[in-house]
PDB file of C-alpha atoms in Angstrom:
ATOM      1  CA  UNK A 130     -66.395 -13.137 -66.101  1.00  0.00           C
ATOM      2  CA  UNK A 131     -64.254  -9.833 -66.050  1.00  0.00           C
ATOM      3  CA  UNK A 132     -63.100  -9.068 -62.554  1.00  0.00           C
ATOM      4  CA  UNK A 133     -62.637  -5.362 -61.776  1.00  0.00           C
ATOM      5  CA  UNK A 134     -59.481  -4.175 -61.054  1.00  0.00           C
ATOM      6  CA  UNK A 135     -59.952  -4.240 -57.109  1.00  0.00           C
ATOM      7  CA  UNK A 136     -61.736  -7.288 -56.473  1.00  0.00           C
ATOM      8  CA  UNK A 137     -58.582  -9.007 -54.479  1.00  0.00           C
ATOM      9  CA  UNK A 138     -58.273  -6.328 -52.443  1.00  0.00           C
ATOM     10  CA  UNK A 139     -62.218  -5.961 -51.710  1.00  0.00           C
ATOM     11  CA  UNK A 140     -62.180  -9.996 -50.786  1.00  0.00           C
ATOM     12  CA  UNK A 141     -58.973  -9.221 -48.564  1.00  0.00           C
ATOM     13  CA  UNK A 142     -60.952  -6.574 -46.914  1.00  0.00           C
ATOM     14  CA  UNK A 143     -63.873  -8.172 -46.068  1.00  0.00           C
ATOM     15  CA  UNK A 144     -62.040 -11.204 -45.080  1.00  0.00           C
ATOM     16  CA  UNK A 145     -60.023  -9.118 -42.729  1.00  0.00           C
ATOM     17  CA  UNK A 146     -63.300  -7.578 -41.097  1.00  0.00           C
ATOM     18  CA  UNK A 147     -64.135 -11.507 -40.392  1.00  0.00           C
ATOM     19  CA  UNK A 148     -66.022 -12.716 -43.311  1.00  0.00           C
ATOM     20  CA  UNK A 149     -66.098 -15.670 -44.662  1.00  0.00           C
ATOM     21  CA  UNK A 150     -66.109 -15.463 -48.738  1.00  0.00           C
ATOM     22  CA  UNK A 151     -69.163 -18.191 -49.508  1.00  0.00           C
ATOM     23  CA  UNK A 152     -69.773 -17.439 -53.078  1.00  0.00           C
ATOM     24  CA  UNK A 153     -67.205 -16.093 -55.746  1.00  0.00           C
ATOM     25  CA  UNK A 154     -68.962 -15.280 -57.641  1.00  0.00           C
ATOM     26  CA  UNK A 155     -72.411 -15.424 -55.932  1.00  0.00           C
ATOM     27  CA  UNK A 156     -74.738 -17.241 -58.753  1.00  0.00           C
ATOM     28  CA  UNK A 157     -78.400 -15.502 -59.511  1.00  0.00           C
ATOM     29  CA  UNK A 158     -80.672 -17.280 -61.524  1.00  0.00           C
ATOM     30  CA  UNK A 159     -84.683 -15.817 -61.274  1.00  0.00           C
ATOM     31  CA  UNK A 160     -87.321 -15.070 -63.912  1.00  0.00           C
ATOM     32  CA  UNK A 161     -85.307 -16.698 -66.545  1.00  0.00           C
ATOM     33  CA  UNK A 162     -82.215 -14.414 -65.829  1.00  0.00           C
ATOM     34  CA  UNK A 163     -78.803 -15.415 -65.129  1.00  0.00           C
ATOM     35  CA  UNK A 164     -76.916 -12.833 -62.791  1.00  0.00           C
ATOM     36  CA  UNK A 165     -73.119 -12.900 -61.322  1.00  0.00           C
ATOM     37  CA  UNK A 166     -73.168 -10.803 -58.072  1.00  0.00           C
ATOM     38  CA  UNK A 167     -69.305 -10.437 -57.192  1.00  0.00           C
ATOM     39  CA  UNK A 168     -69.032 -11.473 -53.535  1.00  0.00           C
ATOM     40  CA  UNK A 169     -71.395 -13.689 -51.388  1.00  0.00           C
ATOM     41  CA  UNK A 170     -70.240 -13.678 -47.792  1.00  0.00           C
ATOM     42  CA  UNK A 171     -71.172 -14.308 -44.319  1.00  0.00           C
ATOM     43  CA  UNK A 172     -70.106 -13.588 -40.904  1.00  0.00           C
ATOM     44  CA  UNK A 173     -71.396 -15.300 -37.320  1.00  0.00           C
ATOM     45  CA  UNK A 174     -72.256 -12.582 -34.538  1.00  0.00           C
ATOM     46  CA  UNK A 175     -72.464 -14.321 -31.254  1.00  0.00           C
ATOM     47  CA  UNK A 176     -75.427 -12.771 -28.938  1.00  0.00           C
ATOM     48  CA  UNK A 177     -75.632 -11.909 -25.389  1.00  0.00           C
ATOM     49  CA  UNK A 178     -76.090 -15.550 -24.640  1.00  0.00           C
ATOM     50  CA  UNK A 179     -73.259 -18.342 -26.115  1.00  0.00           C
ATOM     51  CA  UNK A 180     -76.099 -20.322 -27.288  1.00  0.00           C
ATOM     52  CA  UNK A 181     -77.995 -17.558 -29.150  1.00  0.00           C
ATOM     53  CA  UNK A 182     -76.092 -16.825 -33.234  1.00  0.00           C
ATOM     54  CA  UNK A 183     -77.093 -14.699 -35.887  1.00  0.00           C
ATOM     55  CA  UNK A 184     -76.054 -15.100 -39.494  1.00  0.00           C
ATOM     56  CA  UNK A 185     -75.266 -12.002 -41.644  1.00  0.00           C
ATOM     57  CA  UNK A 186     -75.387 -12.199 -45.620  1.00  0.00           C
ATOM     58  CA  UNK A 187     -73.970  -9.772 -47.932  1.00  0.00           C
ATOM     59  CA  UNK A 188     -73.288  -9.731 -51.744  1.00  0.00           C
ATOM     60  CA  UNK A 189     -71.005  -7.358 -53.042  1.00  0.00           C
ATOM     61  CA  UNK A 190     -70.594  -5.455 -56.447  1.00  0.00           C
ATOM     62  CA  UNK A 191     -66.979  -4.438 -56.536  1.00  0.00           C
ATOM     63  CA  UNK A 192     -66.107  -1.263 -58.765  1.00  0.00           C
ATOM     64  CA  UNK A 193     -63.160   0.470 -59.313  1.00  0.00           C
ATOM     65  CA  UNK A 194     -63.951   3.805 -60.755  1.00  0.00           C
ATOM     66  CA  UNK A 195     -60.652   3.961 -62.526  1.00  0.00           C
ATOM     67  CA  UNK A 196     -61.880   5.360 -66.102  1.00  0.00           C
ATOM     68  CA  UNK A 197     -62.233   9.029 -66.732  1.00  0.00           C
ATOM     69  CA  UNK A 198     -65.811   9.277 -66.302  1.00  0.00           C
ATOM     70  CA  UNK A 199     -67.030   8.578 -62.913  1.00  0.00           C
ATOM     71  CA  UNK A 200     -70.340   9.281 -63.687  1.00  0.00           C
ATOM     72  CA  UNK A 201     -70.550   6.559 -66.532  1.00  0.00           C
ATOM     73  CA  UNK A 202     -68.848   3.681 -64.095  1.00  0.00           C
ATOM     74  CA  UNK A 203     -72.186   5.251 -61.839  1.00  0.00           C
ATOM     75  CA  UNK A 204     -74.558   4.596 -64.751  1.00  0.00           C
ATOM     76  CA  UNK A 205     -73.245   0.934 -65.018  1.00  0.00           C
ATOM     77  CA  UNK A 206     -72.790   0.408 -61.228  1.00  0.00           C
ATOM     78  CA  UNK A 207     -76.695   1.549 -60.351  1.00  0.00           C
ATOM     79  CA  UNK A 208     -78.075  -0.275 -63.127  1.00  0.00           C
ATOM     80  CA  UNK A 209     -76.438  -3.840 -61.732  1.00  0.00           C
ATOM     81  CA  UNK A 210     -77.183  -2.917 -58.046  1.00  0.00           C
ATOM     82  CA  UNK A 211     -80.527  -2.307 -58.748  1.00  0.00           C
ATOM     83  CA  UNK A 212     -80.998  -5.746 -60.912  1.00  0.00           C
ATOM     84  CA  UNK A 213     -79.280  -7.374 -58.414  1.00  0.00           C
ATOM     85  CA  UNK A 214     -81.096  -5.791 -55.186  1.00  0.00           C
ATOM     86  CA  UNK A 215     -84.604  -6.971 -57.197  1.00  0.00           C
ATOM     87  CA  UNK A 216     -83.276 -10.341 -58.174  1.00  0.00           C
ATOM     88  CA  UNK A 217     -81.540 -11.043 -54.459  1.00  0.00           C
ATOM     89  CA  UNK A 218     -85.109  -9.717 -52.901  1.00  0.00           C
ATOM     90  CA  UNK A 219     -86.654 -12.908 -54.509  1.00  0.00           C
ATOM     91  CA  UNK A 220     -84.489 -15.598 -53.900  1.00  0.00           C
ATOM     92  CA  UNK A 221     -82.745 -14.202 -50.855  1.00  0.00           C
ATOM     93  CA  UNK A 222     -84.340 -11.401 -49.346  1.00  0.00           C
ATOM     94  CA  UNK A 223     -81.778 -11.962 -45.905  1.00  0.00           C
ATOM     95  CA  UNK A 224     -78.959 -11.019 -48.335  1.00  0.00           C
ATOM     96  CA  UNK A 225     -78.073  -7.626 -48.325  1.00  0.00           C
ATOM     97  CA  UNK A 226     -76.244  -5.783 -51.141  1.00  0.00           C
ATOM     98  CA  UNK A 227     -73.260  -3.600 -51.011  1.00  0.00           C
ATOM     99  CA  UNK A 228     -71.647  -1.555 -53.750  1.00  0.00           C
ATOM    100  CA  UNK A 229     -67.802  -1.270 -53.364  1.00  0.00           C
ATOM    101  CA  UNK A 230     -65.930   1.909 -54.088  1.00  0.00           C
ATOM    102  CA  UNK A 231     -62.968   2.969 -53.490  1.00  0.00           C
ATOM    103  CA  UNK A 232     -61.751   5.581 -50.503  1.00  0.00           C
ATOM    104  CA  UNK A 233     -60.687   8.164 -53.106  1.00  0.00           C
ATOM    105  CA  UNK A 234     -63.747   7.752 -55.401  1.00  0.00           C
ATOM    106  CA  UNK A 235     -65.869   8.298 -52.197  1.00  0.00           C
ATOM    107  CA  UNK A 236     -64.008  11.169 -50.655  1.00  0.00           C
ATOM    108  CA  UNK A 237     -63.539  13.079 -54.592  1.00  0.00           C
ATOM    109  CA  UNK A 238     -66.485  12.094 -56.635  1.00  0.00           C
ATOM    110  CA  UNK A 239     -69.175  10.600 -54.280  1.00  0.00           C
ATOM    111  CA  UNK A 240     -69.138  13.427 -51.986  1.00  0.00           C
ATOM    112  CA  UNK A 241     -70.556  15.566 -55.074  1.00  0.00           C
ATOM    113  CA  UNK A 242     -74.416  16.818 -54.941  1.00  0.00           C
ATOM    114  CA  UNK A 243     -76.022  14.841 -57.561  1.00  0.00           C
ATOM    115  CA  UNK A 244     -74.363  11.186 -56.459  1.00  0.00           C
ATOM    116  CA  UNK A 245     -75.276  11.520 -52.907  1.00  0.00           C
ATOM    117  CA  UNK A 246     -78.805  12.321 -54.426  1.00  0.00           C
ATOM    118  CA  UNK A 247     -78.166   9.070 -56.382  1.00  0.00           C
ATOM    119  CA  UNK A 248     -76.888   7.310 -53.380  1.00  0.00           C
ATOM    120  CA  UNK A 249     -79.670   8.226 -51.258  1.00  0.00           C
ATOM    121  CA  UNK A 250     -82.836   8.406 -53.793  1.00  0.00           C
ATOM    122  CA  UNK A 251     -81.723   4.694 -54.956  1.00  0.00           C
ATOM    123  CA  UNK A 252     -80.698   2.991 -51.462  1.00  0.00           C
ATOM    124  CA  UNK A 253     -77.449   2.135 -51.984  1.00  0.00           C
ATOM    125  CA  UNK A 254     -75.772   0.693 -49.630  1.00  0.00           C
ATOM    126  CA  UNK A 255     -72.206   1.481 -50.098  1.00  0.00           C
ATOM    127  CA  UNK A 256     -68.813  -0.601 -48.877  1.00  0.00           C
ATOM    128  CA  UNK A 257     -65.979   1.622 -48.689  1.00  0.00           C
ATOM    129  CA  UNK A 258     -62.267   0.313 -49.273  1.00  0.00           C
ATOM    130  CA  UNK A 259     -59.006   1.364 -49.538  1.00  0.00           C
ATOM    131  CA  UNK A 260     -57.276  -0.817 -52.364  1.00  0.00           C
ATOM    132  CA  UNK A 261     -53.822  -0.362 -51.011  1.00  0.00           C
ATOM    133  CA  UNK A 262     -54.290  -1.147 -47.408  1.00  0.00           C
ATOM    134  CA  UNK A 263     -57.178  -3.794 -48.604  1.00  0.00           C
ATOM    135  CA  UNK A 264     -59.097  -2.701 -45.549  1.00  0.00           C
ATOM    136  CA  UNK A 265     -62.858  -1.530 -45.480  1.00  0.00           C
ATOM    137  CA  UNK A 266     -62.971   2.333 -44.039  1.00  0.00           C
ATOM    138  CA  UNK A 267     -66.500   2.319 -44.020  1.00  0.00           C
ATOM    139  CA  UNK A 268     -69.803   0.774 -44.072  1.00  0.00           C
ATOM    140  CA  UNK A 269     -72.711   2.909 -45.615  1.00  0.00           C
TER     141      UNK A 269
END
């Protein structure tokens, strides 16, 4: 499997933010379909009471947007979070699905009328990063 050209820095990120990295990749198999999500991770959150935990799940579709056409890597990127948002309903419907972009993608190209209509018409949930500083800058 190809990894995109930011995928270290995306599983520095989240590892920063306190995940732990449970799947890399994270495995799909349903209806007779063999998928490869990115990132699996998870992350305790400790409640009001010491006794009381909470589990988070996450896979993550890292994407660099690095080609000249941001609007193809968008064609490609939807049509894998959407597979993978069906398939991860199925088999693990407490897993929830990010697509990674980069800061300057988001700030230059996702800021744009018709892929914030994408964004919001389609769900996504989108994991900002900045490659250089491997941090996340937001969570949408």
């Amino acid at each position: 499997m190809a990894r995109d050209t930011f995928y270290s820095q995306v599983k520095a990120a989240l590892t920063k933010e306190g995940w732990t990295i449970t799947h890399d990749p994270l495995k799909i198999e349903v209806g007779g379909v063999k998928l490869e999500v990115d990132l699996g991770a998870q992350r305790s959150i400790e409640g009001v009471l010491a006794a009381e935990r909470n589990n988070e799940k996450i896979a993550v579709e890292v994407k660099s947007f690095i080609t000249p056409s941001p609007t193809n890597e968008l064609h490609m990127a939807l049509g894998q979070f959407i597979n993978y948002r069906t398939a991860l309903a199925e088999i693990e419907p407490d897993r929830k699905l990010y697509l990674a972009i980069p800061v300057v993608v988001y700030g230059d190209f996702f800021q744009l009328p018709f892929p914030q209509r994408i964004v919001r018409e389609n769900r996504l949930n989108l994991l900002v990063y900045d490659p250089i500083d491997q941090e996340v800058v937001k969570w949408l």
